[in-house]
Amino acid sequence: LSSTGQPIDPAAGASAEIDVLEARRLLDALERDLGGISAGAANVHLLRAMITAAHADGLIDGGERDAILGRARQAGLGDEDLRALDAEIRAPFTLEQLAVRTAPAQRSEVYAAALLTIGADTPDELAFLDRLAAALPLEPAARRDIHTQLGIA
């Protein structure tokens, strides 16, 4: 609910009454509350990977935004968390920020989430995936396996 007691629609975009710092605080708190790299915290981090990948071209379009929020709903995020995530979509992590926060056990999943979000169809997408793999770091063989398993060349 907003400060006036009215429901906030995550689709309201910039008019939602939550700022980016508050969004990051809420998502960080969610990760801490879930106890480290639990399934819930891993899902939050994978959502952040999707957001970072979707923003690789400098813009998150409506379809990308809807896909990310849909994945968040599937992961069980509640209304407050969805609002925080929507605010984070408006100011996503950089690739470097994402990589630093990625635990070694999550590297493949983070890369896969990014790959599923943007594909590998354009030179810009491939360049982003190259930079992500280098920043994580992810071995070339592991990267090839992910592409093969997902059926994305």
PDB file of C-alpha atoms in Angstrom:
ATOM      1  CA  LEU A   1       0.000   0.000   0.000  1.00  0.00           C
ATOM      2  CA  SER A   2       1.092   3.537  -0.648  1.00  0.00           C
ATOM      3  CA  SER A   3       1.586   6.079   2.097  1.00  0.00           C
ATOM      4  CA  THR A   4      -2.041   7.096   1.521  1.00  0.00           C
ATOM      5  CA  GLY A   5      -3.279   3.535   2.020  1.00  0.00           C
ATOM      6  CA  GLN A   6      -4.008   2.980  -1.679  1.00  0.00           C
ATOM      7  CA  PRO A   7      -2.783  -0.144  -3.479  1.00  0.00           C
ATOM      8  CA  ILE A   8       0.236   0.403  -5.713  1.00  0.00           C
ATOM      9  CA  ASP A   9       0.112  -1.222  -9.124  1.00  0.00           C
ATOM     10  CA  PRO A  10       3.558  -2.552 -10.184  1.00  0.00           C
ATOM     11  CA  ALA A  11       2.611  -1.624 -13.752  1.00  0.00           C
ATOM     12  CA  ALA A  12       2.409   2.039 -12.717  1.00  0.00           C
ATOM     13  CA  GLY A  13       6.132   2.387 -13.426  1.00  0.00           C
ATOM     14  CA  ALA A  14       7.681   5.629 -12.262  1.00  0.00           C
ATOM     15  CA  SER A  15       4.525   6.698 -10.436  1.00  0.00           C
ATOM     16  CA  ALA A  16       4.875   3.904  -7.885  1.00  0.00           C
ATOM     17  CA  GLU A  17       5.776   5.294  -4.470  1.00  0.00           C
ATOM     18  CA  ILE A  18       9.079   3.495  -3.978  1.00  0.00           C
ATOM     19  CA  ASP A  19      12.547   4.662  -4.900  1.00  0.00           C
ATOM     20  CA  VAL A  20      15.441   2.642  -6.224  1.00  0.00           C
ATOM     21  CA  LEU A  21      17.447   2.689  -2.993  1.00  0.00           C
ATOM     22  CA  GLU A  22      14.419   1.433  -1.099  1.00  0.00           C
ATOM     23  CA  ALA A  23      13.927  -1.263  -3.734  1.00  0.00           C
ATOM     24  CA  ARG A  24      17.493  -2.465  -3.357  1.00  0.00           C
ATOM     25  CA  ARG A  25      17.142  -2.367   0.448  1.00  0.00           C
ATOM     26  CA  LEU A  26      13.990  -4.505   0.267  1.00  0.00           C
ATOM     27  CA  LEU A  27      15.505  -7.051  -2.106  1.00  0.00           C
ATOM     28  CA  ASP A  28      18.707  -7.229  -0.064  1.00  0.00           C
ATOM     29  CA  ALA A  29      16.609  -7.753   3.073  1.00  0.00           C
ATOM     30  CA  LEU A  30      14.687 -10.492   1.282  1.00  0.00           C
ATOM     31  CA  GLU A  31      17.959 -12.244   0.452  1.00  0.00           C
ATOM     32  CA  ARG A  32      19.155 -11.943   4.083  1.00  0.00           C
ATOM     33  CA  ASP A  33      15.818 -13.100   5.487  1.00  0.00           C
ATOM     34  CA  LEU A  34      15.953 -16.181   3.287  1.00  0.00           C
ATOM     35  CA  GLY A  35      19.322 -17.132   4.760  1.00  0.00           C
ATOM     36  CA  GLY A  36      22.078 -16.778   2.218  1.00  0.00           C
ATOM     37  CA  ILE A  37      21.886 -18.731  -0.997  1.00  0.00           C
ATOM     38  CA  SER A  38      18.568 -20.392  -0.283  1.00  0.00           C
ATOM     39  CA  ALA A  39      16.166 -21.117  -3.115  1.00  0.00           C
ATOM     40  CA  GLY A  40      14.399 -17.790  -2.566  1.00  0.00           C
ATOM     41  CA  ALA A  41      17.589 -15.740  -2.465  1.00  0.00           C
ATOM     42  CA  ALA A  42      18.865 -17.540  -5.545  1.00  0.00           C
ATOM     43  CA  ASN A  43      15.621 -16.672  -7.340  1.00  0.00           C
ATOM     44  CA  VAL A  44      16.016 -12.995  -6.409  1.00  0.00           C
ATOM     45  CA  HIS A  45      19.567 -13.035  -7.753  1.00  0.00           C
ATOM     46  CA  LEU A  46      18.459 -14.747 -10.965  1.00  0.00           C
ATOM     47  CA  LEU A  47      15.824 -12.049 -11.400  1.00  0.00           C
ATOM     48  CA  ARG A  48      18.571  -9.459 -11.026  1.00  0.00           C
ATOM     49  CA  ALA A  49      20.551 -11.311 -13.713  1.00  0.00           C
ATOM     50  CA  MET A  50      17.525 -11.143 -16.004  1.00  0.00           C
ATOM     51  CA  ILE A  51      17.162  -7.415 -15.353  1.00  0.00           C
ATOM     52  CA  THR A  52      20.843  -6.756 -16.037  1.00  0.00           C
ATOM     53  CA  ALA A  53      20.704  -8.761 -19.267  1.00  0.00           C
ATOM     54  CA  ALA A  54      17.500  -7.087 -20.412  1.00  0.00           C
ATOM     55  CA  HIS A  55      19.190  -3.729 -19.857  1.00  0.00           C
ATOM     56  CA  ALA A  56      22.270  -4.715 -21.887  1.00  0.00           C
ATOM     57  CA  ASP A  57      21.015  -2.634 -24.811  1.00  0.00           C
ATOM     58  CA  GLY A  58      20.371   0.353 -22.536  1.00  0.00           C
ATOM     59  CA  LEU A  59      16.592  -0.105 -22.393  1.00  0.00           C
ATOM     60  CA  ILE A  60      14.199  -2.553 -20.777  1.00  0.00           C
ATOM     61  CA  ASP A  61      11.116  -2.672 -22.969  1.00  0.00           C
ATOM     62  CA  GLY A  62       7.608  -3.584 -21.862  1.00  0.00           C
ATOM     63  CA  GLY A  63       7.904  -7.209 -22.975  1.00  0.00           C
ATOM     64  CA  GLU A  64      11.160  -7.702 -21.075  1.00  0.00           C
ATOM     65  CA  ARG A  65       9.672  -6.006 -17.994  1.00  0.00           C
ATOM     66  CA  ASP A  66       6.573  -8.229 -18.123  1.00  0.00           C
ATOM     67  CA  ALA A  67       8.704 -11.376 -18.492  1.00  0.00           C
ATOM     68  CA  ILE A  68      10.822 -10.453 -15.482  1.00  0.00           C
ATOM     69  CA  LEU A  69       7.845  -9.598 -13.290  1.00  0.00           C
ATOM     70  CA  GLY A  70       6.117 -12.808 -14.422  1.00  0.00           C
ATOM     71  CA  ARG A  71       9.152 -14.848 -13.356  1.00  0.00           C
ATOM     72  CA  ALA A  72       9.119 -13.031 -10.024  1.00  0.00           C
ATOM     73  CA  ARG A  73       5.460 -13.917  -9.475  1.00  0.00           C
ATOM     74  CA  GLN A  74       6.267 -17.560 -10.290  1.00  0.00           C
ATOM     75  CA  ALA A  75       9.077 -17.407  -7.726  1.00  0.00           C
ATOM     76  CA  GLY A  76       6.499 -16.384  -5.114  1.00  0.00           C
ATOM     77  CA  LEU A  77       7.386 -12.722  -4.608  1.00  0.00           C
ATOM     78  CA  GLY A  78       4.629 -10.741  -2.934  1.00  0.00           C
ATOM     79  CA  ASP A  79       3.278  -7.328  -3.864  1.00  0.00           C
ATOM     80  CA  GLU A  80       5.869  -5.356  -1.877  1.00  0.00           C
ATOM     81  CA  ASP A  81       8.718  -7.341  -3.395  1.00  0.00           C
ATOM     82  CA  LEU A  82       7.229  -6.943  -6.885  1.00  0.00           C
ATOM     83  CA  ARG A  83       7.129  -3.180  -6.400  1.00  0.00           C
ATOM     84  CA  ALA A  84      10.752  -3.237  -5.249  1.00  0.00           C
ATOM     85  CA  LEU A  85      11.711  -5.348  -8.252  1.00  0.00           C
ATOM     86  CA  ASP A  86       9.854  -3.031 -10.602  1.00  0.00           C
ATOM     87  CA  ALA A  87      11.776  -0.081  -9.155  1.00  0.00           C
ATOM     88  CA  GLU A  88      15.025  -1.986  -9.657  1.00  0.00           C
ATOM     89  CA  ILE A  89      14.062  -2.571 -13.291  1.00  0.00           C
ATOM     90  CA  ARG A  90      14.125   1.201 -13.676  1.00  0.00           C
ATOM     91  CA  ALA A  91      17.709   1.329 -12.288  1.00  0.00           C
ATOM     92  CA  PRO A  92      19.304  -2.084 -12.873  1.00  0.00           C
ATOM     93  CA  PHE A  93      22.631  -3.384 -11.628  1.00  0.00           C
ATOM     94  CA  THR A  94      25.559  -3.089 -13.977  1.00  0.00           C
ATOM     95  CA  LEU A  95      27.112  -6.267 -15.261  1.00  0.00           C
ATOM     96  CA  GLU A  96      30.004  -5.716 -12.868  1.00  0.00           C
ATOM     97  CA  GLN A  97      27.703  -5.253  -9.856  1.00  0.00           C
ATOM     98  CA  LEU A  98      25.885  -8.457 -10.764  1.00  0.00           C
ATOM     99  CA  ALA A  99      29.104 -10.437 -11.203  1.00  0.00           C
ATOM    100  CA  VAL A 100      30.532  -9.327  -7.840  1.00  0.00           C
ATOM    101  CA  ARG A 101      27.351 -10.453  -6.064  1.00  0.00           C
ATOM    102  CA  THR A 102      27.267 -13.854  -7.795  1.00  0.00           C
ATOM    103  CA  ALA A 103      28.379 -16.777  -5.656  1.00  0.00           C
ATOM    104  CA  PRO A 104      30.553 -19.346  -7.462  1.00  0.00           C
ATOM    105  CA  ALA A 105      27.749 -21.918  -7.201  1.00  0.00           C
ATOM    106  CA  GLN A 106      25.407 -19.548  -9.059  1.00  0.00           C
ATOM    107  CA  ARG A 107      27.614 -18.679 -12.036  1.00  0.00           C
ATOM    108  CA  SER A 108      26.026 -21.120 -14.485  1.00  0.00           C
ATOM    109  CA  GLU A 109      22.498 -20.251 -13.406  1.00  0.00           C
ATOM    110  CA  VAL A 110      23.159 -16.509 -13.682  1.00  0.00           C
ATOM    111  CA  TYR A 111      24.588 -16.943 -17.163  1.00  0.00           C
ATOM    112  CA  ALA A 112      21.649 -19.164 -18.162  1.00  0.00           C
ATOM    113  CA  ALA A 113      19.129 -16.623 -16.846  1.00  0.00           C
ATOM    114  CA  ALA A 114      20.816 -13.871 -18.851  1.00  0.00           C
ATOM    115  CA  LEU A 115      20.959 -16.055 -21.964  1.00  0.00           C
ATOM    116  CA  LEU A 116      17.279 -16.961 -21.693  1.00  0.00           C
ATOM    117  CA  THR A 117      16.385 -13.301 -21.225  1.00  0.00           C
ATOM    118  CA  ILE A 118      18.207 -11.825 -24.212  1.00  0.00           C
ATOM    119  CA  GLY A 119      19.091 -14.770 -26.435  1.00  0.00           C
ATOM    120  CA  ALA A 120      22.228 -14.773 -28.547  1.00  0.00           C
ATOM    121  CA  ASP A 121      20.920 -13.462 -31.837  1.00  0.00           C
ATOM    122  CA  THR A 122      22.759 -10.171 -32.280  1.00  0.00           C
ATOM    123  CA  PRO A 123      26.363  -9.003 -31.974  1.00  0.00           C
ATOM    124  CA  ASP A 124      25.357  -6.815 -28.975  1.00  0.00           C
ATOM    125  CA  GLU A 125      23.780  -9.779 -27.184  1.00  0.00           C
ATOM    126  CA  LEU A 126      26.835 -11.933 -27.843  1.00  0.00           C
ATOM    127  CA  ALA A 127      29.130  -9.149 -26.623  1.00  0.00           C
ATOM    128  CA  PHE A 128      27.131  -8.839 -23.401  1.00  0.00           C
ATOM    129  CA  LEU A 129      27.277 -12.596 -22.844  1.00  0.00           C
ATOM    130  CA  ASP A 130      31.033 -12.580 -23.521  1.00  0.00           C
ATOM    131  CA  ARG A 131      31.519  -9.821 -20.932  1.00  0.00           C
ATOM    132  CA  LEU A 132      29.276 -11.614 -18.424  1.00  0.00           C
ATOM    133  CA  ALA A 133      31.130 -14.907 -18.843  1.00  0.00           C
ATOM    134  CA  ALA A 134      34.448 -13.125 -18.324  1.00  0.00           C
ATOM    135  CA  ALA A 135      33.220 -11.185 -15.285  1.00  0.00           C
ATOM    136  CA  LEU A 136      31.708 -14.175 -13.457  1.00  0.00           C
ATOM    137  CA  PRO A 137      34.140 -15.966 -14.488  1.00  0.00           C
ATOM    138  CA  LEU A 138      32.602 -18.874 -16.383  1.00  0.00           C
ATOM    139  CA  GLU A 139      34.759 -21.419 -18.199  1.00  0.00           C
ATOM    140  CA  PRO A 140      34.236 -21.664 -21.979  1.00  0.00           C
ATOM    141  CA  ALA A 141      33.246 -25.350 -21.709  1.00  0.00           C
ATOM    142  CA  ALA A 142      30.595 -24.560 -19.092  1.00  0.00           C
ATOM    143  CA  ARG A 143      29.300 -21.759 -21.281  1.00  0.00           C
ATOM    144  CA  ARG A 144      29.046 -24.061 -24.312  1.00  0.00           C
ATOM    145  CA  ASP A 145      27.203 -26.642 -22.194  1.00  0.00           C
ATOM    146  CA  ILE A 146      24.654 -24.016 -21.101  1.00  0.00           C
ATOM    147  CA  HIS A 147      24.026 -22.967 -24.706  1.00  0.00           C
ATOM    148  CA  THR A 148      23.647 -26.611 -25.743  1.00  0.00           C
ATOM    149  CA  GLN A 149      21.296 -27.467 -22.862  1.00  0.00           C
ATOM    150  CA  LEU A 150      19.110 -24.436 -23.620  1.00  0.00           C
ATOM    151  CA  GLY A 151      19.230 -24.968 -27.379  1.00  0.00           C
ATOM    152  CA  ILE A 152      20.574 -21.478 -27.997  1.00  0.00           C
ATOM    153  CA  ALA A 153      23.493 -21.335 -30.401  1.00  0.00           C
TER     154      ALA A 153
END
